[in-house]
Amino acid sequence: MKRFFYIFVCVLAIAFNGNTQQRVVVNGLRVCEFYSREQMYEALGGEPDKAEESVEFKGFYDFHYGKDVFYWNNNYTPNENGLDHYFGGCLIYTDRYVVFDSIRVGDPISKLKTVPGMTEDYPCKYKDGKCVGGGYVEWYQSEELRRDGIDVFFYYDESTQKINCIGIFYIFL
């Protein structure tokens, strides 16, 4: 019964998040779209250095390309093309990958102004001279779709104002 409920929630979440998923693209891969393992590898530059299956969620994989990690998640129910895994997000630390066809790690954080949508800046909060939170900009398609199940974060260095990590997460539960 738990498995059925989990599958039902995943399918509903994907169905209701169609609008934004079309907008969040990494190296040509749309977040929450279905891809084969080969399609993922092709878009990301070949076979990963390491592919790990989640211990907690069978069929959920992390593809490691150096420090960069991409998530390929099992939907349990195949789509019309027979594919049952979708691109579930990533953590990018290098300039090897492009988000929204224009943004890379190393770019100035101000470049986000060229991407359609809305942003909210969360500057670092300091305690004893150390950043203890913040230092990122959250992107979302619109105010109505702000909490749509996909989180897109651009972490940046406050002194250089350059992006040092991009995190994209599909919240499936």
JSON list of C-alpha atoms in Angstrom, two decimals:
[
{"chain": "A", "resi": 1, "resn": "MET", "atom": "CA", "xyz": [0.00, 0.00, 0.00]},
{"chain": "A", "resi": 2, "resn": "LYS", "atom": "CA", "xyz": [2.83, 2.43, 0.84]},
{"chain": "A", "resi": 3, "resn": "ARG", "atom": "CA", "xyz": [4.46, 1.75, -2.53]},
{"chain": "A", "resi": 4, "resn": "PHE", "atom": "CA", "xyz": [1.18, 2.39, -4.36]},
{"chain": "A", "resi": 5, "resn": "PHE", "atom": "CA", "xyz": [0.70, 5.69, -2.51]},
{"chain": "A", "resi": 6, "resn": "TYR", "atom": "CA", "xyz": [4.31, 6.73, -3.27]},
{"chain": "A", "resi": 7, "resn": "ILE", "atom": "CA", "xyz": [3.86, 5.97, -6.98]},
{"chain": "A", "resi": 8, "resn": "PHE", "atom": "CA", "xyz": [0.55, 7.85, -7.02]},
{"chain": "A", "resi": 9, "resn": "VAL", "atom": "CA", "xyz": [2.15, 10.94, -5.42]},
{"chain": "A", "resi": 10, "resn": "CYS", "atom": "CA", "xyz": [5.07, 10.86, -7.91]},
{"chain": "A", "resi": 11, "resn": "VAL", "atom": "CA", "xyz": [2.77, 10.64, -10.92]},
{"chain": "A", "resi": 12, "resn": "LEU", "atom": "CA", "xyz": [0.53, 13.45, -9.64]},
{"chain": "A", "resi": 13, "resn": "ALA", "atom": "CA", "xyz": [3.52, 15.69, -8.90]},
{"chain": "A", "resi": 14, "resn": "ILE", "atom": "CA", "xyz": [4.89, 15.21, -12.40]},
{"chain": "A", "resi": 15, "resn": "ALA", "atom": "CA", "xyz": [1.49, 15.83, -13.98]},
{"chain": "A", "resi": 16, "resn": "PHE", "atom": "CA", "xyz": [0.86, 19.07, -12.08]},
{"chain": "A", "resi": 17, "resn": "ASN", "atom": "CA", "xyz": [4.33, 20.50, -12.65]},
{"chain": "A", "resi": 18, "resn": "GLY", "atom": "CA", "xyz": [4.31, 20.48, -16.44]},
{"chain": "A", "resi": 19, "resn": "ASN", "atom": "CA", "xyz": [4.61, 24.24, -16.98]},
{"chain": "A", "resi": 20, "resn": "THR", "atom": "CA", "xyz": [7.84, 24.91, -15.14]},
{"chain": "A", "resi": 21, "resn": "GLN", "atom": "CA", "xyz": [9.51, 21.67, -16.13]},
{"chain": "A", "resi": 22, "resn": "GLN", "atom": "CA", "xyz": [9.56, 22.92, -19.69]},
{"chain": "A", "resi": 23, "resn": "ARG", "atom": "CA", "xyz": [11.62, 25.89, -18.52]},
{"chain": "A", "resi": 24, "resn": "VAL", "atom": "CA", "xyz": [14.32, 24.29, -16.35]},
{"chain": "A", "resi": 25, "resn": "VAL", "atom": "CA", "xyz": [16.87, 22.91, -18.80]},
{"chain": "A", "resi": 26, "resn": "VAL", "atom": "CA", "xyz": [20.44, 21.67, -18.24]},
{"chain": "A", "resi": 27, "resn": "ASN", "atom": "CA", "xyz": [22.57, 20.77, -21.29]},
{"chain": "A", "resi": 28, "resn": "GLY", "atom": "CA", "xyz": [19.36, 20.23, -23.26]},
{"chain": "A", "resi": 29, "resn": "LEU", "atom": "CA", "xyz": [17.79, 18.00, -20.59]},
{"chain": "A", "resi": 30, "resn": "ARG", "atom": "CA", "xyz": [14.49, 19.24, -19.17]},
{"chain": "A", "resi": 31, "resn": "VAL", "atom": "CA", "xyz": [13.96, 18.60, -15.49]},
{"chain": "A", "resi": 32, "resn": "CYS", "atom": "CA", "xyz": [11.25, 15.97, -14.93]},
{"chain": "A", "resi": 33, "resn": "GLU", "atom": "CA", "xyz": [11.28, 14.80, -18.56]},
{"chain": "A", "resi": 34, "resn": "PHE", "atom": "CA", "xyz": [11.80, 11.10, -19.26]},
{"chain": "A", "resi": 35, "resn": "TYR", "atom": "CA", "xyz": [15.18, 9.98, -20.64]},
{"chain": "A", "resi": 36, "resn": "SER", "atom": "CA", "xyz": [16.99, 6.72, -21.14]},
{"chain": "A", "resi": 37, "resn": "ARG", "atom": "CA", "xyz": [20.33, 6.21, -19.47]},
{"chain": "A", "resi": 38, "resn": "GLU", "atom": "CA", "xyz": [21.99, 6.61, -22.89]},
{"chain": "A", "resi": 39, "resn": "GLN", "atom": "CA", "xyz": [20.22, 9.93, -23.51]},
{"chain": "A", "resi": 40, "resn": "MET", "atom": "CA", "xyz": [21.38, 11.21, -20.13]},
{"chain": "A", "resi": 41, "resn": "TYR", "atom": "CA", "xyz": [24.97, 10.13, -20.82]},
{"chain": "A", "resi": 42, "resn": "GLU", "atom": "CA", "xyz": [24.94, 11.70, -24.27]},
{"chain": "A", "resi": 43, "resn": "ALA", "atom": "CA", "xyz": [23.69, 15.09, -23.01]},
{"chain": "A", "resi": 44, "resn": "LEU", "atom": "CA", "xyz": [26.13, 15.10, -20.09]},
{"chain": "A", "resi": 45, "resn": "GLY", "atom": "CA", "xyz": [29.25, 14.21, -22.08]},
{"chain": "A", "resi": 46, "resn": "GLY", "atom": "CA", "xyz": [29.55, 10.43, -21.93]},
{"chain": "A", "resi": 47, "resn": "GLU", "atom": "CA", "xyz": [29.54, 7.81, -19.22]},
{"chain": "A", "resi": 48, "resn": "PRO", "atom": "CA", "xyz": [29.86, 9.20, -15.71]},
{"chain": "A", "resi": 49, "resn": "ASP", "atom": "CA", "xyz": [32.90, 8.64, -13.51]},
{"chain": "A", "resi": 50, "resn": "LYS", "atom": "CA", "xyz": [30.56, 6.86, -11.11]},
{"chain": "A", "resi": 51, "resn": "ALA", "atom": "CA", "xyz": [26.88, 5.82, -11.12]},
{"chain": "A", "resi": 52, "resn": "GLU", "atom": "CA", "xyz": [25.34, 5.02, -7.74]},
{"chain": "A", "resi": 53, "resn": "GLU", "atom": "CA", "xyz": [21.90, 3.61, -7.01]},
{"chain": "A", "resi": 54, "resn": "SER", "atom": "CA", "xyz": [20.15, 5.00, -3.95]},
{"chain": "A", "resi": 55, "resn": "VAL", "atom": "CA", "xyz": [19.96, 2.60, -1.02]},
{"chain": "A", "resi": 56, "resn": "GLU", "atom": "CA", "xyz": [16.68, 4.14, 0.15]},
{"chain": "A", "resi": 57, "resn": "PHE", "atom": "CA", "xyz": [14.92, 4.46, -3.23]},
{"chain": "A", "resi": 58, "resn": "LYS", "atom": "CA", "xyz": [15.62, 1.60, -5.65]},
{"chain": "A", "resi": 59, "resn": "GLY", "atom": "CA", "xyz": [15.89, 2.78, -9.24]},
{"chain": "A", "resi": 60, "resn": "PHE", "atom": "CA", "xyz": [17.06, 6.28, -8.25]},
{"chain": "A", "resi": 61, "resn": "TYR", "atom": "CA", "xyz": [20.60, 6.98, -9.50]},
{"chain": "A", "resi": 62, "resn": "ASP", "atom": "CA", "xyz": [23.27, 9.61, -8.99]},
{"chain": "A", "resi": 63, "resn": "PHE", "atom": "CA", "xyz": [25.57, 10.12, -11.99]},
{"chain": "A", "resi": 64, "resn": "HIS", "atom": "CA", "xyz": [28.89, 11.66, -10.89]},
{"chain": "A", "resi": 65, "resn": "TYR", "atom": "CA", "xyz": [30.96, 13.64, -13.38]},
{"chain": "A", "resi": 66, "resn": "GLY", "atom": "CA", "xyz": [33.85, 14.76, -11.20]},
{"chain": "A", "resi": 67, "resn": "LYS", "atom": "CA", "xyz": [32.28, 17.04, -8.56]},
{"chain": "A", "resi": 68, "resn": "ASP", "atom": "CA", "xyz": [29.04, 17.44, -10.55]},
{"chain": "A", "resi": 69, "resn": "VAL", "atom": "CA", "xyz": [26.10, 15.14, -9.75]},
{"chain": "A", "resi": 70, "resn": "PHE", "atom": "CA", "xyz": [22.98, 14.47, -11.83]},
{"chain": "A", "resi": 71, "resn": "TYR", "atom": "CA", "xyz": [19.87, 12.63, -10.62]},
{"chain": "A", "resi": 72, "resn": "TRP", "atom": "CA", "xyz": [18.04, 10.06, -12.76]},
{"chain": "A", "resi": 73, "resn": "ASN", "atom": "CA", "xyz": [14.96, 8.90, -10.90]},
{"chain": "A", "resi": 74, "resn": "ASN", "atom": "CA", "xyz": [12.60, 5.97, -11.33]},
{"chain": "A", "resi": 75, "resn": "ASN", "atom": "CA", "xyz": [8.97, 6.87, -11.97]},
{"chain": "A", "resi": 76, "resn": "TYR", "atom": "CA", "xyz": [7.85, 3.20, -11.65]},
{"chain": "A", "resi": 77, "resn": "THR", "atom": "CA", "xyz": [5.27, 3.71, -14.39]},
{"chain": "A", "resi": 78, "resn": "PRO", "atom": "CA", "xyz": [6.65, 3.94, -17.94]},
{"chain": "A", "resi": 79, "resn": "ASN", "atom": "CA", "xyz": [5.57, 6.84, -20.15]},
{"chain": "A", "resi": 80, "resn": "GLU", "atom": "CA", "xyz": [4.11, 6.41, -23.65]},
{"chain": "A", "resi": 81, "resn": "ASN", "atom": "CA", "xyz": [7.61, 5.69, -25.02]},
{"chain": "A", "resi": 82, "resn": "GLY", "atom": "CA", "xyz": [8.29, 3.00, -22.44]},
{"chain": "A", "resi": 83, "resn": "LEU", "atom": "CA", "xyz": [10.75, 5.15, -20.46]},
{"chain": "A", "resi": 84, "resn": "ASP", "atom": "CA", "xyz": [10.41, 4.99, -16.69]},
{"chain": "A", "resi": 85, "resn": "HIS", "atom": "CA", "xyz": [13.21, 7.29, -15.48]},
{"chain": "A", "resi": 86, "resn": "TYR", "atom": "CA", "xyz": [13.23, 11.08, -15.45]},
{"chain": "A", "resi": 87, "resn": "PHE", "atom": "CA", "xyz": [15.88, 13.76, -14.99]},
{"chain": "A", "resi": 88, "resn": "GLY", "atom": "CA", "xyz": [15.39, 14.77, -11.35]},
{"chain": "A", "resi": 89, "resn": "GLY", "atom": "CA", "xyz": [17.92, 17.61, -10.97]},
{"chain": "A", "resi": 90, "resn": "CYS", "atom": "CA", "xyz": [21.58, 18.18, -10.27]},
{"chain": "A", "resi": 91, "resn": "LEU", "atom": "CA", "xyz": [24.35, 19.86, -8.32]},
{"chain": "A", "resi": 92, "resn": "ILE", "atom": "CA", "xyz": [26.84, 21.60, -10.60]},
{"chain": "A", "resi": 93, "resn": "TYR", "atom": "CA", "xyz": [30.22, 22.88, -9.41]},
{"chain": "A", "resi": 94, "resn": "THR", "atom": "CA", "xyz": [32.07, 23.26, -12.74]},
{"chain": "A", "resi": 95, "resn": "ASP", "atom": "CA", "xyz": [31.53, 25.32, -15.89]},
{"chain": "A", "resi": 96, "resn": "ARG", "atom": "CA", "xyz": [31.10, 22.18, -17.99]},
{"chain": "A", "resi": 97, "resn": "TYR", "atom": "CA", "xyz": [27.27, 22.41, -18.04]},
{"chain": "A", "resi": 98, "resn": "VAL", "atom": "CA", "xyz": [24.86, 25.15, -19.09]},
{"chain": "A", "resi": 99, "resn": "VAL", "atom": "CA", "xyz": [21.53, 26.00, -17.43]},
{"chain": "A", "resi": 100, "resn": "PHE", "atom": "CA", "xyz": [18.78, 27.86, -19.33]},
{"chain": "A", "resi": 101, "resn": "ASP", "atom": "CA", "xyz": [21.05, 27.76, -22.42]},
{"chain": "A", "resi": 102, "resn": "SER", "atom": "CA", "xyz": [23.14, 30.62, -20.99]},
{"chain": "A", "resi": 103, "resn": "ILE", "atom": "CA", "xyz": [24.18, 30.32, -17.32]},
{"chain": "A", "resi": 104, "resn": "ARG", "atom": "CA", "xyz": [27.27, 28.46, -16.06]},
{"chain": "A", "resi": 105, "resn": "VAL", "atom": "CA", "xyz": [29.25, 28.20, -12.86]},
{"chain": "A", "resi": 106, "resn": "GLY", "atom": "CA", "xyz": [31.75, 31.07, -12.97]},
{"chain": "A", "resi": 107, "resn": "ASP", "atom": "CA", "xyz": [29.32, 33.55, -14.54]},
{"chain": "A", "resi": 108, "resn": "PRO", "atom": "CA", "xyz": [28.45, 36.74, -12.66]},
{"chain": "A", "resi": 109, "resn": "ILE", "atom": "CA", "xyz": [25.30, 36.32, -10.57]},
{"chain": "A", "resi": 110, "resn": "SER", "atom": "CA", "xyz": [23.91, 39.41, -12.36]},
{"chain": "A", "resi": 111, "resn": "LYS", "atom": "CA", "xyz": [23.61, 37.30, -15.54]},
{"chain": "A", "resi": 112, "resn": "LEU", "atom": "CA", "xyz": [20.46, 35.76, -14.04]},
{"chain": "A", "resi": 113, "resn": "LYS", "atom": "CA", "xyz": [18.69, 39.02, -14.92]},
{"chain": "A", "resi": 114, "resn": "THR", "atom": "CA", "xyz": [18.77, 37.86, -18.57]},
{"chain": "A", "resi": 115, "resn": "VAL", "atom": "CA", "xyz": [16.72, 34.73, -17.78]},
{"chain": "A", "resi": 116, "resn": "PRO", "atom": "CA", "xyz": [12.93, 35.13, -17.93]},
{"chain": "A", "resi": 117, "resn": "GLY", "atom": "CA", "xyz": [11.34, 34.52, -14.57]},
{"chain": "A", "resi": 118, "resn": "MET", "atom": "CA", "xyz": [11.75, 35.88, -11.07]},
{"chain": "A", "resi": 119, "resn": "THR", "atom": "CA", "xyz": [14.59, 35.77, -8.58]},
{"chain": "A", "resi": 120, "resn": "GLU", "atom": "CA", "xyz": [14.99, 36.31, -4.88]},
{"chain": "A", "resi": 121, "resn": "ASP", "atom": "CA", "xyz": [18.41, 37.02, -3.37]},
{"chain": "A", "resi": 122, "resn": "TYR", "atom": "CA", "xyz": [19.40, 35.48, -0.05]},
{"chain": "A", "resi": 123, "resn": "PRO", "atom": "CA", "xyz": [22.72, 37.17, 0.84]},
{"chain": "A", "resi": 124, "resn": "CYS", "atom": "CA", "xyz": [25.05, 35.60, 3.39]},
{"chain": "A", "resi": 125, "resn": "LYS", "atom": "CA", "xyz": [24.25, 36.04, 7.04]},
{"chain": "A", "resi": 126, "resn": "TYR", "atom": "CA", "xyz": [27.38, 36.38, 9.11]},
{"chain": "A", "resi": 127, "resn": "LYS", "atom": "CA", "xyz": [28.23, 35.21, 12.59]},
{"chain": "A", "resi": 128, "resn": "ASP", "atom": "CA", "xyz": [31.73, 35.74, 13.99]},
{"chain": "A", "resi": 129, "resn": "GLY", "atom": "CA", "xyz": [32.95, 36.76, 10.52]},
{"chain": "A", "resi": 130, "resn": "LYS", "atom": "CA", "xyz": [31.75, 33.54, 8.82]},
{"chain": "A", "resi": 131, "resn": "CYS", "atom": "CA", "xyz": [28.86, 33.04, 6.43]},
{"chain": "A", "resi": 132, "resn": "VAL", "atom": "CA", "xyz": [26.35, 30.85, 8.26]},
{"chain": "A", "resi": 133, "resn": "GLY", "atom": "CA", "xyz": [23.54, 30.91, 5.72]},
{"chain": "A", "resi": 134, "resn": "GLY", "atom": "CA", "xyz": [22.48, 32.45, 2.47]},
{"chain": "A", "resi": 135, "resn": "GLY", "atom": "CA", "xyz": [24.73, 33.38, -0.39]},
{"chain": "A", "resi": 136, "resn": "TYR", "atom": "CA", "xyz": [22.34, 32.22, -3.09]},
{"chain": "A", "resi": 137, "resn": "VAL", "atom": "CA", "xyz": [19.68, 33.40, -5.49]},
{"chain": "A", "resi": 138, "resn": "GLU", "atom": "CA", "xyz": [16.51, 31.37, -5.96]},
{"chain": "A", "resi": 139, "resn": "TRP", "atom": "CA", "xyz": [14.96, 31.38, -9.44]},
{"chain": "A", "resi": 140, "resn": "TYR", "atom": "CA", "xyz": [11.32, 30.60, -10.22]},
{"chain": "A", "resi": 141, "resn": "GLN", "atom": "CA", "xyz": [9.19, 30.99, -13.30]},
{"chain": "A", "resi": 142, "resn": "SER", "atom": "CA", "xyz": [6.50, 33.21, -11.77]},
{"chain": "A", "resi": 143, "resn": "GLU", "atom": "CA", "xyz": [4.94, 34.12, -8.44]},
{"chain": "A", "resi": 144, "resn": "GLU", "atom": "CA", "xyz": [2.09, 31.68, -9.13]},
{"chain": "A", "resi": 145, "resn": "LEU", "atom": "CA", "xyz": [4.56, 28.83, -9.76]},
{"chain": "A", "resi": 146, "resn": "ARG", "atom": "CA", "xyz": [6.95, 29.75, -6.97]},
{"chain": "A", "resi": 147, "resn": "ARG", "atom": "CA", "xyz": [6.40, 26.56, -4.98]},
{"chain": "A", "resi": 148, "resn": "ASP", "atom": "CA", "xyz": [5.81, 24.20, -7.87]},
{"chain": "A", "resi": 149, "resn": "GLY", "atom": "CA", "xyz": [8.04, 21.31, -6.81]},
{"chain": "A", "resi": 150, "resn": "ILE", "atom": "CA", "xyz": [11.25, 22.39, -8.56]},
{"chain": "A", "resi": 151, "resn": "ASP", "atom": "CA", "xyz": [13.84, 24.35, -6.61]},
{"chain": "A", "resi": 152, "resn": "VAL", "atom": "CA", "xyz": [16.53, 26.21, -8.59]},
{"chain": "A", "resi": 153, "resn": "PHE", "atom": "CA", "xyz": [19.37, 27.80, -6.60]},
{"chain": "A", "resi": 154, "resn": "PHE", "atom": "CA", "xyz": [22.41, 29.73, -7.80]},
{"chain": "A", "resi": 155, "resn": "TYR", "atom": "CA", "xyz": [25.00, 29.89, -5.03]},
{"chain": "A", "resi": 156, "resn": "TYR", "atom": "CA", "xyz": [27.57, 32.66, -5.36]},
{"chain": "A", "resi": 157, "resn": "ASP", "atom": "CA", "xyz": [30.66, 34.12, -3.75]},
{"chain": "A", "resi": 158, "resn": "GLU", "atom": "CA", "xyz": [29.79, 37.51, -2.30]},
{"chain": "A", "resi": 159, "resn": "SER", "atom": "CA", "xyz": [33.23, 39.00, -2.86]},
{"chain": "A", "resi": 160, "resn": "THR", "atom": "CA", "xyz": [33.47, 38.09, -6.57]},
{"chain": "A", "resi": 161, "resn": "GLN", "atom": "CA", "xyz": [29.70, 38.01, -7.26]},
{"chain": "A", "resi": 162, "resn": "LYS", "atom": "CA", "xyz": [30.31, 34.85, -9.35]},
{"chain": "A", "resi": 163, "resn": "ILE", "atom": "CA", "xyz": [28.24, 31.67, -9.32]},
{"chain": "A", "resi": 164, "resn": "ASN", "atom": "CA", "xyz": [30.10, 28.81, -7.62]},
{"chain": "A", "resi": 165, "resn": "CYS", "atom": "CA", "xyz": [27.35, 26.15, -7.57]},
{"chain": "A", "resi": 166, "resn": "ILE", "atom": "CA", "xyz": [23.99, 25.54, -9.24]},
{"chain": "A", "resi": 167, "resn": "GLY", "atom": "CA", "xyz": [21.47, 23.31, -7.49]},
{"chain": "A", "resi": 168, "resn": "ILE", "atom": "CA", "xyz": [18.31, 22.08, -9.16]},
{"chain": "A", "resi": 169, "resn": "PHE", "atom": "CA", "xyz": [16.04, 19.78, -7.20]},
{"chain": "A", "resi": 170, "resn": "TYR", "atom": "CA", "xyz": [12.71, 18.21, -8.02]},
{"chain": "A", "resi": 171, "resn": "ILE", "atom": "CA", "xyz": [10.80, 17.75, -4.78]},
{"chain": "A", "resi": 172, "resn": "PHE", "atom": "CA", "xyz": [8.94, 14.51, -5.35]},
{"chain": "A", "resi": 173, "resn": "LEU", "atom": "CA", "xyz": [7.39, 13.96, -1.90]}
]
